[in-house]
Tab-separated table of C-alpha atoms and ligand atoms in Angstrom:
chain	number	residue	atom	x	y	z
D	1	UNK	CA	33.029	-8.015	-5.078
D	2	UNK	CA	32.168	-4.513	-3.576
D	3	UNK	CA	29.318	-3.426	-1.610
D	4	UNK	CA	27.170	-0.939	-3.483
D	5	UNK	CA	24.905	1.828	-1.754
D	6	UNK	CA	27.928	1.443	0.840
D	7	UNK	CA	27.101	4.320	3.122
D	8	UNK	CA	23.528	3.035	3.422
D	9	UNK	CA	23.809	-0.347	3.930
D	10	UNK	CA	26.679	-0.293	6.511
D	11	UNK	CA	28.167	2.661	8.467
D	12	UNK	CA	26.035	4.791	11.024
D	13	UNK	CA	23.273	3.518	13.130
D	14	UNK	CA	21.190	6.747	12.327
D	15	UNK	CA	21.756	7.547	8.783
D	16	UNK	CA	20.950	11.081	7.166
D	17	UNK	CA	19.992	12.800	3.711
D	18	UNK	CA	18.149	15.781	2.396
D	19	UNK	CA	14.507	15.701	0.872
D	20	UNK	CA	13.096	17.815	-2.087
D	21	UNK	CA	16.144	20.002	-2.669
D	22	UNK	CA	15.418	19.614	-6.977
D	23	UNK	CA	11.934	21.047	-6.633
D	24	UNK	CA	10.975	25.050	-6.122
D	25	UNK	CA	10.771	25.875	-2.358
D	26	UNK	CA	11.879	22.031	-1.557
D	27	UNK	CA	9.455	20.952	0.952
D	28	UNK	CA	7.889	24.237	2.145
D	29	UNK	CA	5.043	25.773	1.579
D	30	UNK	CA	5.861	29.985	2.429
D	31	UNK	CA	6.524	33.170	0.137
D	32	UNK	CA	9.518	34.399	2.342
D	33	UNK	CA	12.105	35.890	0.124
D	34	UNK	CA	14.895	33.061	1.144
D	35	UNK	CA	12.748	30.087	0.060
D	36	UNK	CA	14.568	27.364	-1.738
D	37	UNK	CA	15.585	28.307	-5.208
D	38	UNK	CA	16.109	24.657	-6.963
D	39	UNK	CA	18.695	25.931	-9.430
D	40	UNK	CA	21.447	23.692	-10.792
D	41	UNK	CA	23.797	25.611	-8.858
D	42	UNK	CA	22.424	25.448	-6.033
D	43	UNK	CA	21.767	21.509	-6.195
D	44	UNK	CA	25.163	20.702	-7.255
D	45	UNK	CA	26.693	22.967	-3.926
D	46	UNK	CA	24.495	21.209	-2.023
D	47	UNK	CA	24.918	17.540	-2.963
D	48	UNK	CA	28.831	18.427	-2.554
D	49	UNK	CA	28.458	19.782	1.006
D	50	UNK	CA	26.167	17.169	2.023
D	51	UNK	CA	29.164	14.478	0.302
D	52	UNK	CA	31.630	16.436	2.454
D	53	UNK	CA	29.892	16.806	5.684
D	54	UNK	CA	29.150	12.856	5.817
D	55	UNK	CA	25.633	12.580	5.002
D	56	UNK	CA	24.240	9.036	3.175
D	57	UNK	CA	21.945	10.456	0.625
D	58	UNK	CA	20.084	13.026	-1.381
D	59	UNK	CA	16.418	12.134	-2.488
D	60	UNK	CA	14.342	14.195	-5.040
D	61	UNK	CA	10.653	14.593	-5.293
D	62	UNK	CA	8.921	13.522	-8.720
D	63	UNK	CA	7.054	16.426	-9.743
D	64	UNK	CA	5.385	17.385	-12.952
D	65	UNK	CA	3.366	20.086	-11.612
D	66	UNK	CA	3.557	22.929	-9.323
D	67	UNK	CA	0.596	23.075	-6.705
D	68	UNK	CA	-0.191	26.920	-7.413
D	69	UNK	CA	-0.610	29.377	-4.739
D	70	UNK	CA	1.181	32.711	-4.360
D	71	UNK	CA	4.493	31.053	-5.398
D	72	UNK	CA	3.408	27.739	-7.076
D	73	UNK	CA	5.332	25.392	-4.704
D	74	UNK	CA	7.433	22.884	-6.512
D	75	UNK	CA	6.433	24.498	-10.123
D	76	UNK	CA	10.165	24.104	-11.161
D	77	UNK	CA	11.760	20.591	-10.468
D	78	UNK	CA	14.523	19.074	-12.039
D	79	UNK	CA	13.818	15.513	-13.532
D	80	UNK	CA	15.120	13.543	-11.025
D	81	UNK	CA	16.770	10.990	-12.863
D	82	UNK	CA	18.716	13.456	-15.185
D	83	UNK	CA	19.356	15.181	-11.639
D	84	UNK	CA	20.786	12.612	-10.199
D	85	UNK	CA	23.208	11.635	-12.835
D	86	UNK	CA	24.607	15.409	-12.974
D	87	UNK	CA	24.877	14.766	-9.054
D	88	UNK	CA	26.687	11.360	-8.752
D	89	UNK	CA	29.157	13.208	-11.403
D	90	UNK	CA	29.737	15.587	-8.963
D	91	UNK	CA	30.274	13.684	-5.645
D	92	UNK	CA	32.634	10.637	-4.618
D	93	UNK	CA	30.382	8.756	-1.677
D	94	UNK	CA	27.037	10.194	-1.135
D	95	UNK	CA	24.023	7.968	-2.233
D	96	UNK	CA	21.599	9.984	-4.835
D	97	UNK	CA	18.444	8.426	-5.873
D	98	UNK	CA	16.145	9.239	-8.481
D	99	UNK	CA	12.421	8.797	-7.870
D	100	UNK	CA	10.280	7.389	-10.520
D	101	UNK	CA	6.520	7.181	-11.242
D	102	UNK	CA	5.510	3.828	-12.203
D	103	UNK	CA	2.380	5.039	-14.299
D	104	UNK	CA	4.334	7.361	-16.134
D	105	UNK	CA	7.440	6.052	-17.087
D	106	UNK	CA	7.794	2.446	-19.109
D	107	UNK	CA	9.995	0.007	-17.266
D	108	UNK	CA	12.359	-0.558	-19.812
D	109	UNK	CA	12.927	2.562	-20.406
D	110	UNK	CA	13.523	3.139	-16.359
D	111	UNK	CA	15.552	0.377	-16.454
D	112	UNK	CA	18.009	1.505	-19.353
D	113	UNK	CA	17.999	5.353	-17.829
D	114	UNK	CA	19.004	3.987	-14.560
D	115	UNK	CA	21.500	1.769	-15.056
D	116	UNK	CA	22.957	4.562	-17.492
D	117	UNK	CA	23.493	6.756	-14.181
D	118	UNK	CA	24.253	4.089	-11.784
D	119	UNK	CA	27.318	3.215	-13.842
D	120	UNK	CA	28.258	7.159	-13.853
D	121	UNK	CA	27.763	7.090	-10.206
D	122	UNK	CA	29.628	3.614	-9.876
D	123	UNK	CA	26.921	2.041	-7.882
D	124	UNK	CA	25.604	5.174	-5.836
D	125	UNK	CA	22.742	5.102	-7.200
D	126	UNK	CA	19.151	4.685	-5.230
D	127	UNK	CA	15.403	4.381	-6.582
D	128	UNK	CA	12.459	5.717	-5.220
D	129	UNK	CA	9.334	3.823	-6.117
D	130	UNK	CA	6.343	6.311	-6.288
D	131	UNK	CA	3.069	4.851	-7.715
D	132	UNK	CA	1.209	7.929	-8.154
D	133	UNK	CA	-1.740	9.867	-6.090
D	134	UNK	CA	-1.478	13.270	-7.677
D	135	UNK	CA	-4.859	13.527	-9.875
D	136	UNK	CA	-3.505	17.034	-11.544
D	137	UNK	CA	0.120	14.838	-13.405
D	138	UNK	CA	-2.294	11.967	-13.931
D	139	UNK	CA	-4.375	14.711	-16.109
D	140	UNK	CA	-2.091	16.205	-17.574
D	141	UNK	CA	-0.332	13.006	-18.768
D	142	UNK	CA	-3.800	11.933	-19.817
D	143	UNK	CA	-3.299	8.482	-17.864
D	144	UNK	CA	-6.065	6.958	-15.735
D	145	UNK	CA	-5.240	6.196	-12.084
D	146	UNK	CA	-5.931	3.154	-11.045
D	147	UNK	CA	-7.916	2.485	-8.214
D	148	UNK	CA	-5.313	2.999	-5.059
D	149	UNK	CA	-4.397	-0.659	-4.592
D	150	UNK	CA	-4.194	-1.349	-8.480
D	151	UNK	CA	-1.328	1.091	-8.594
D	152	UNK	CA	0.669	-0.604	-6.382
D	153	UNK	CA	-0.192	-4.273	-8.060
D	154	UNK	CA	1.166	-2.154	-11.222
D	155	UNK	CA	4.110	-1.356	-9.476
D	156	UNK	CA	4.776	-5.195	-8.780
D	157	UNK	CA	4.929	-6.009	-12.202
D	158	UNK	CA	7.019	-3.036	-12.740
D	159	UNK	CA	9.550	-3.693	-10.693
D	160	UNK	CA	9.444	-7.178	-11.340
D	161	UNK	CA	10.458	-6.178	-14.902
D	162	UNK	CA	12.956	-4.005	-14.121
D	163	UNK	CA	14.501	-6.906	-11.865
D	164	UNK	CA	14.537	-9.399	-14.579
D	165	UNK	CA	16.039	-6.985	-17.200
D	166	UNK	CA	18.699	-5.946	-14.269
D	167	UNK	CA	19.294	-9.659	-13.325
D	168	UNK	CA	21.053	-10.187	-17.537
D	169	UNK	CA	17.912	-13.218	-17.219
D	170	UNK	CA	17.068	-12.005	-20.606
D	171	UNK	CA	15.443	-12.476	-23.411
D	172	UNK	CA	12.107	-12.961	-21.500
D	173	UNK	CA	8.152	-12.240	-22.616
D	174	UNK	CA	6.510	-10.554	-19.977
D	175	UNK	CA	2.759	-11.798	-19.932
D	176	UNK	CA	0.832	-9.365	-16.872
D	177	UNK	CA	-2.068	-7.591	-16.184
D	178	UNK	CA	-0.440	-4.440	-16.401
D	179	UNK	CA	2.151	-4.799	-19.318
D	180	UNK	CA	2.563	-7.094	-22.155
D	181	UNK	CA	5.819	-7.558	-23.555
D	182	UNK	CA	8.035	-9.707	-26.121
D	183	UNK	CA	11.347	-10.496	-25.884
D	184	UNK	CA	12.764	-8.259	-23.252
D	185	UNK	CA	16.018	-7.418	-23.093
D	186	UNK	CA	18.343	-4.383	-21.575
D	187	UNK	CA	22.278	-4.059	-21.444
D	188	UNK	CA	24.093	-2.573	-19.804
D	189	UNK	CA	22.966	-3.991	-16.496
D	190	UNK	CA	23.660	-1.935	-13.249
D	191	UNK	CA	27.171	-0.769	-11.980
D	192	UNK	CA	28.805	-4.383	-11.403
D	193	UNK	CA	25.314	-6.422	-11.873
D	194	UNK	CA	23.906	-5.595	-8.622
D	195	UNK	CA	20.761	-3.900	-8.546
D	196	UNK	CA	20.379	0.221	-7.048
D	197	UNK	CA	18.779	0.073	-3.264
D	198	UNK	CA	15.280	0.671	-3.726
D	199	UNK	CA	12.848	2.779	-1.390
D	200	UNK	CA	8.837	3.071	-1.371
D	201	UNK	CA	7.142	5.442	1.114
D	202	UNK	CA	3.504	3.789	0.688
D	203	UNK	CA	1.555	4.470	3.919
D	204	UNK	CA	-1.830	2.457	3.360
D	205	UNK	CA	-1.942	-1.305	4.157
D	206	UNK	CA	-1.458	-2.018	0.584
D	207	UNK	CA	1.640	0.369	-0.058
D	208	UNK	CA	3.357	-0.753	3.095
D	209	UNK	CA	2.914	-4.478	2.196
D	210	UNK	CA	4.406	-3.566	-1.219
D	211	UNK	CA	7.260	-2.209	0.787
D	212	UNK	CA	7.841	-4.714	2.999
D	213	UNK	CA	7.871	-7.280	0.228
D	214	UNK	CA	9.686	-5.044	-2.491
D	215	UNK	CA	11.992	-2.335	-0.833
D	216	UNK	CA	15.182	-2.166	1.205
D	217	UNK	CA	13.860	1.261	2.476
D	218	UNK	CA	10.676	1.932	3.663
D	219	UNK	CA	9.339	5.729	4.313
D	220	UNK	CA	6.514	6.106	7.433
D	221	UNK	CA	4.985	9.094	8.710
D	222	UNK	CA	5.621	10.006	11.919
D	223	UNK	CA	2.837	11.765	14.547
D	224	UNK	CA	4.884	11.234	17.726
D	225	UNK	CA	7.959	9.151	17.674
D	226	UNK	CA	6.665	6.819	20.638
D	227	UNK	CA	3.181	6.274	18.628
D	228	UNK	CA	5.426	4.726	15.823
D	229	UNK	CA	7.412	1.908	17.869
D	230	UNK	CA	4.567	-0.697	17.109
D	231	UNK	CA	4.641	-0.031	13.816
D	232	UNK	CA	8.150	0.362	12.915
D	233	UNK	CA	9.039	-3.078	14.791
D	234	UNK	CA	5.731	-4.685	13.051
D	235	UNK	CA	6.746	-3.676	9.556
D	236	UNK	CA	10.377	-4.890	10.527
D	237	UNK	CA	9.582	-8.110	11.951
D	238	UNK	CA	7.008	-8.474	9.055
D	239	UNK	CA	9.829	-8.058	6.327
D	240	UNK	CA	12.275	-11.037	8.489
D	241	UNK	CA	9.096	-13.026	8.143
D	242	UNK	CA	10.042	-13.003	4.232
D	243	UNK	CA	13.654	-13.320	4.638
D	244	UNK	CA	14.303	-9.819	4.275
D	245	UNK	CA	16.010	-6.701	6.039
D	246	UNK	CA	14.146	-3.571	5.479
D	247	UNK	CA	15.193	-0.267	6.482
D	248	UNK	CA	12.665	2.625	8.767
D	249	UNK	CA	12.970	6.208	7.374
D	250	UNK	CA	10.324	9.127	7.419
D	251	UNK	CA	10.727	12.967	6.615
D	252	UNK	CA	12.015	15.593	9.235
D	253	UNK	CA	11.505	19.407	8.728
D	254	UNK	CA	14.564	21.263	10.281
D	255	UNK	CA	14.730	24.628	12.191
D	256	UNK	CA	17.781	24.811	13.841
D	257	UNK	CA	18.988	28.029	15.435
D	258	UNK	CA	21.559	28.896	18.124
D	259	UNK	CA	18.554	29.753	20.473
D	260	UNK	CA	14.950	27.991	21.133
D	261	UNK	CA	13.533	31.224	21.107
D	262	UNK	CA	15.039	32.044	17.500
D	263	UNK	CA	13.932	28.834	16.070
D	264	UNK	CA	10.618	29.597	17.493
D	265	UNK	CA	10.423	33.187	16.290
D	266	UNK	CA	11.530	31.594	13.054
D	267	UNK	CA	8.837	29.000	12.462
D	268	UNK	CA	6.083	31.678	13.713
D	269	UNK	CA	7.593	34.185	10.694
D	270	UNK	CA	7.547	31.342	8.063
D	271	UNK	CA	3.670	30.342	9.227
D	272	UNK	CA	2.757	34.183	8.990
D	273	UNK	CA	4.146	33.665	5.194
D	274	UNK	CA	2.504	30.431	4.318
D	275	UNK	CA	1.461	29.812	1.277
D	276	UNK	CA	-2.123	28.882	1.636
D	277	UNK	CA	-2.907	28.708	-1.958
D	278	UNK	CA	-0.599	25.978	-2.492
D	279	UNK	CA	-1.745	24.338	0.975
D	280	UNK	CA	-5.033	24.608	0.124
D	281	UNK	CA	-4.559	22.666	-3.779
D	282	UNK	CA	-2.239	20.093	-1.625
D	283	UNK	CA	-4.719	19.232	0.763
D	284	UNK	CA	-7.487	19.082	-1.738
D	285	UNK	CA	-5.426	16.988	-3.611
D	286	UNK	CA	-4.712	14.654	-0.931
D	287	UNK	CA	-8.298	14.632	0.402
D	288	UNK	CA	-9.792	13.249	-3.179
D	289	UNK	CA	-6.887	10.562	-3.029
D	290	UNK	CA	-8.055	9.375	-0.374
D	291	UNK	CA	-11.680	9.430	-0.594
D	292	UNK	CA	-12.396	5.950	-0.276
D	293	UNK	CA	-9.692	4.778	2.186
D	294	UNK	CA	-10.634	3.509	5.775
D	295	UNK	CA	-7.016	3.235	7.592
D	296	UNK	CA	-5.752	5.528	9.981
D	297	UNK	CA	-3.821	7.625	7.541
D	298	UNK	CA	-5.958	7.457	4.458
D	299	UNK	CA	-8.891	9.146	7.080
D	300	UNK	CA	-6.120	11.784	8.181
D	301	UNK	CA	-5.442	12.831	4.667
D	302	UNK	CA	-9.160	13.091	3.789
D	303	UNK	CA	-9.428	15.871	6.962
D	304	UNK	CA	-5.589	17.555	6.340
D	305	UNK	CA	-5.449	17.346	10.005
D	306	UNK	CA	-1.472	18.362	10.470
D	307	UNK	CA	-0.377	20.806	12.776
D	308	UNK	CA	0.072	23.987	10.597
D	309	UNK	CA	4.108	24.544	11.563
D	310	UNK	CA	4.481	21.076	9.980
D	311	UNK	CA	2.284	22.036	6.607
D	312	UNK	CA	4.504	25.014	6.356
D	313	UNK	CA	7.821	23.848	6.965
D	314	UNK	CA	7.717	20.104	5.573
D	315	UNK	CA	4.170	19.573	4.312
D	316	UNK	CA	3.091	17.383	7.261
D	317	UNK	CA	5.974	15.580	8.365
D	318	UNK	CA	7.209	15.493	11.550
D	319	UNK	CA	9.400	18.686	12.250
D	320	UNK	CA	12.517	19.229	14.966
D	321	UNK	CA	12.696	22.941	15.554
D	322	UNK	CA	14.916	24.229	18.220
D	323	UNK	CA	18.094	24.936	19.579
D	324	UNK	CA	21.295	21.993	18.575
D	325	UNK	CA	20.402	20.354	21.524
D	326	UNK	CA	16.648	20.048	21.337
D	327	UNK	CA	16.972	19.027	17.392
D	328	UNK	CA	19.713	16.527	18.837
D	329	UNK	CA	17.342	15.139	20.979
D	330	UNK	CA	14.706	14.759	18.772
D	331	UNK	CA	16.630	12.775	15.838
D	332	UNK	CA	17.801	10.582	18.507
D	333	UNK	CA	14.491	9.983	19.836
D	334	UNK	CA	13.287	8.926	16.300
D	335	UNK	CA	16.335	6.344	16.080
D	336	UNK	CA	15.817	5.229	19.566
D	337	UNK	CA	12.225	4.077	18.346
D	338	UNK	CA	13.864	2.060	15.544
D	339	UNK	CA	13.990	4.376	12.737
D	340	UNK	CA	17.364	3.961	10.699
D	341	UNK	CA	17.295	7.011	8.938
D	342	UNK	CA	15.899	10.223	8.353
D	343	UNK	CA	15.301	12.928	5.440
D	344	UNK	CA	15.597	16.490	6.290
D	345	UNK	CA	14.259	19.338	4.608
D	346	UNK	CA	15.567	23.171	5.401
D	347	UNK	CA	13.841	25.827	4.200
D	348	UNK	CA	17.271	26.671	2.681
D	349	UNK	CA	19.242	24.055	2.328
D	350	UNK	CA	22.584	25.940	1.313
D	351	UNK	CA	22.125	28.579	4.051
D	352	UNK	CA	20.985	26.073	7.009
D	353	UNK	CA	22.920	23.055	6.401
D	354	UNK	CA	26.469	24.353	7.419
D	355	UNK	CA	25.074	25.318	11.272
D	356	UNK	CA	23.212	21.974	11.005
D	357	UNK	CA	26.672	19.845	10.469
D	358	UNK	CA	28.780	21.929	12.549
D	359	UNK	CA	26.073	21.824	15.813
D	360	UNK	CA	24.224	18.696	15.288
D	361	UNK	CA	26.193	16.194	13.894
D	362	UNK	CA	28.675	16.481	16.449
D	363	UNK	CA	26.199	16.157	19.087
D	364	UNK	CA	24.808	12.992	17.256
D	365	UNK	CA	28.584	11.498	17.358
D	366	UNK	CA	28.666	12.341	21.175
D	367	UNK	CA	24.683	10.348	21.289
D	368	UNK	CA	26.612	7.512	19.820
D	369	UNK	CA	24.223	7.127	16.611
D	370	UNK	CA	26.675	8.130	13.864
D	371	UNK	CA	30.630	8.613	14.033
D	372	UNK	CA	32.739	11.325	13.269
D	373	UNK	CA	33.780	11.335	9.781
D	374	UNK	CA	32.506	7.864	8.894
D	375	UNK	CA	33.743	6.986	5.686
D	376	UNK	CA	32.738	3.288	5.277
D	377	UNK	CA	35.195	1.704	2.385
D	378	UNK	CA	34.937	-0.982	0.568
D	379	UNK	CA	37.692	-3.109	0.986
A	401	FMN	C1	9.557	10.266	1.393
A	401	FMN	C2	8.775	10.576	0.712
A	401	FMN	C3	8.991	10.293	-0.823
A	401	FMN	C4	8.006	10.680	-1.552
A	401	FMN	N1	8.107	10.430	-2.736
A	401	FMN	C5	7.179	11.001	-3.817
A	401	FMN	C6	7.661	11.672	-5.021
A	401	FMN	O1	8.316	12.205	-5.341
A	401	FMN	N2	6.347	12.039	-5.875
A	401	FMN	C7	5.308	11.229	-5.607
A	401	FMN	O2	4.062	11.902	-6.391
A	401	FMN	N3	5.253	11.024	-4.232
A	401	FMN	C8	5.845	10.925	-3.341
A	401	FMN	N4	5.715	10.138	-2.320
A	401	FMN	C9	4.426	9.735	-1.948
A	401	FMN	C10	4.030	8.057	-1.912
A	401	FMN	O3	4.957	7.406	-2.717
A	401	FMN	C11	2.616	7.747	-1.644
A	401	FMN	O4	2.437	7.669	-2.745
A	401	FMN	C12	2.015	8.068	-0.442
A	401	FMN	O5	3.068	8.106	1.121
A	401	FMN	C13	0.860	7.539	-0.095
A	401	FMN	O6	1.003	6.528	0.574
A	401	FMN	P1	-0.101	5.373	-0.231
A	401	FMN	O7	0.197	4.991	-1.853
A	401	FMN	O8	0.251	4.219	0.379
A	401	FMN	O9	-1.404	5.870	0.042
A	401	FMN	C14	6.725	10.110	-1.287
A	401	FMN	C15	6.239	10.075	0.006
A	401	FMN	C16	7.759	10.109	0.882
A	401	FMN	C17	7.012	9.913	2.704
């Protein structure tokens, strides 16, 4: 049987994807006129370009409400399962994720929607499971936000139900804390009967454990690559103890220009035109959500102490800002500490990806972490 999600499972040592292009502004909190317009045309062109240059995946953000400020960052966003369906129909090889909120989408509905889309993509759909944190969105849905760790307990039930439906071991009754379901069934199963690859970005102790026990790709935050070394190794070791293989990924904001000076000038210009209103609201939401957390990431979120450039370019994620040599060295540096993959965001993905593909991808090949035109084929 063919291997599904092939380019993610096999292939390049350092895998690359794009992140956030289904949302207006993408991941950047800036008012500059070239900020990302997340139209369908742009998304389709971008996915086709990413497919042509050999990126492995494209990951959306599930966002139901914008962050306000001058530009209402992420105020317009394509619903991610429908978005993935369109992009899978319009591409040939790249993996397209959907991002699904556990508390907002019933698992039986989600299982059928995702199976449908996976048939369109012939085994190239991936699932980002998010358990939710954004108070504004919960309020809009009229859904109570459970205590932090309970959200992951619900996530576990949700994912177990979906996996069981997809396994074809039906009908079944499910009697859990969050779901009580009778005679559950749902066909078709995903393409060729295998479940889509699953990613999760829980960073708290409970979230990380959920990811280690359930996901195939754990997305973790990075302060500095070397500071992540032990944590990355520990995540993989914990997964192996459970006889699981979990890849480590992280998001990276990119500004790549012919010279370091031009890249520095561009980030300064972005910071001068930061959307502070939206950033302020985001910080408030994060701080509220982390109210009772004592782990390092929770404390950090409460304090909101990311460097400004990271906040503006990539809402706090690690950033690589410089000329092609510097950007390449930063991506290799992340790979050396154990990251298997990186999802990238640009201020304007379509304007900036061609230069990145032309200058950085060949350098990554020369560094031995990717291979030219890697097209892994199912035999
Ligand atoms: C790569 C990545 C993608 C994410 N996608 C979403 C998303 O689309 N929607 C959302 O509400 N949260 C999203 N999150 C937030 C995570 O699901 C999670 O809530 C957050 O990392 C905090 O982890 P914790 O729940 O363990 O505290 C994402 C985080 C990362 C790093």
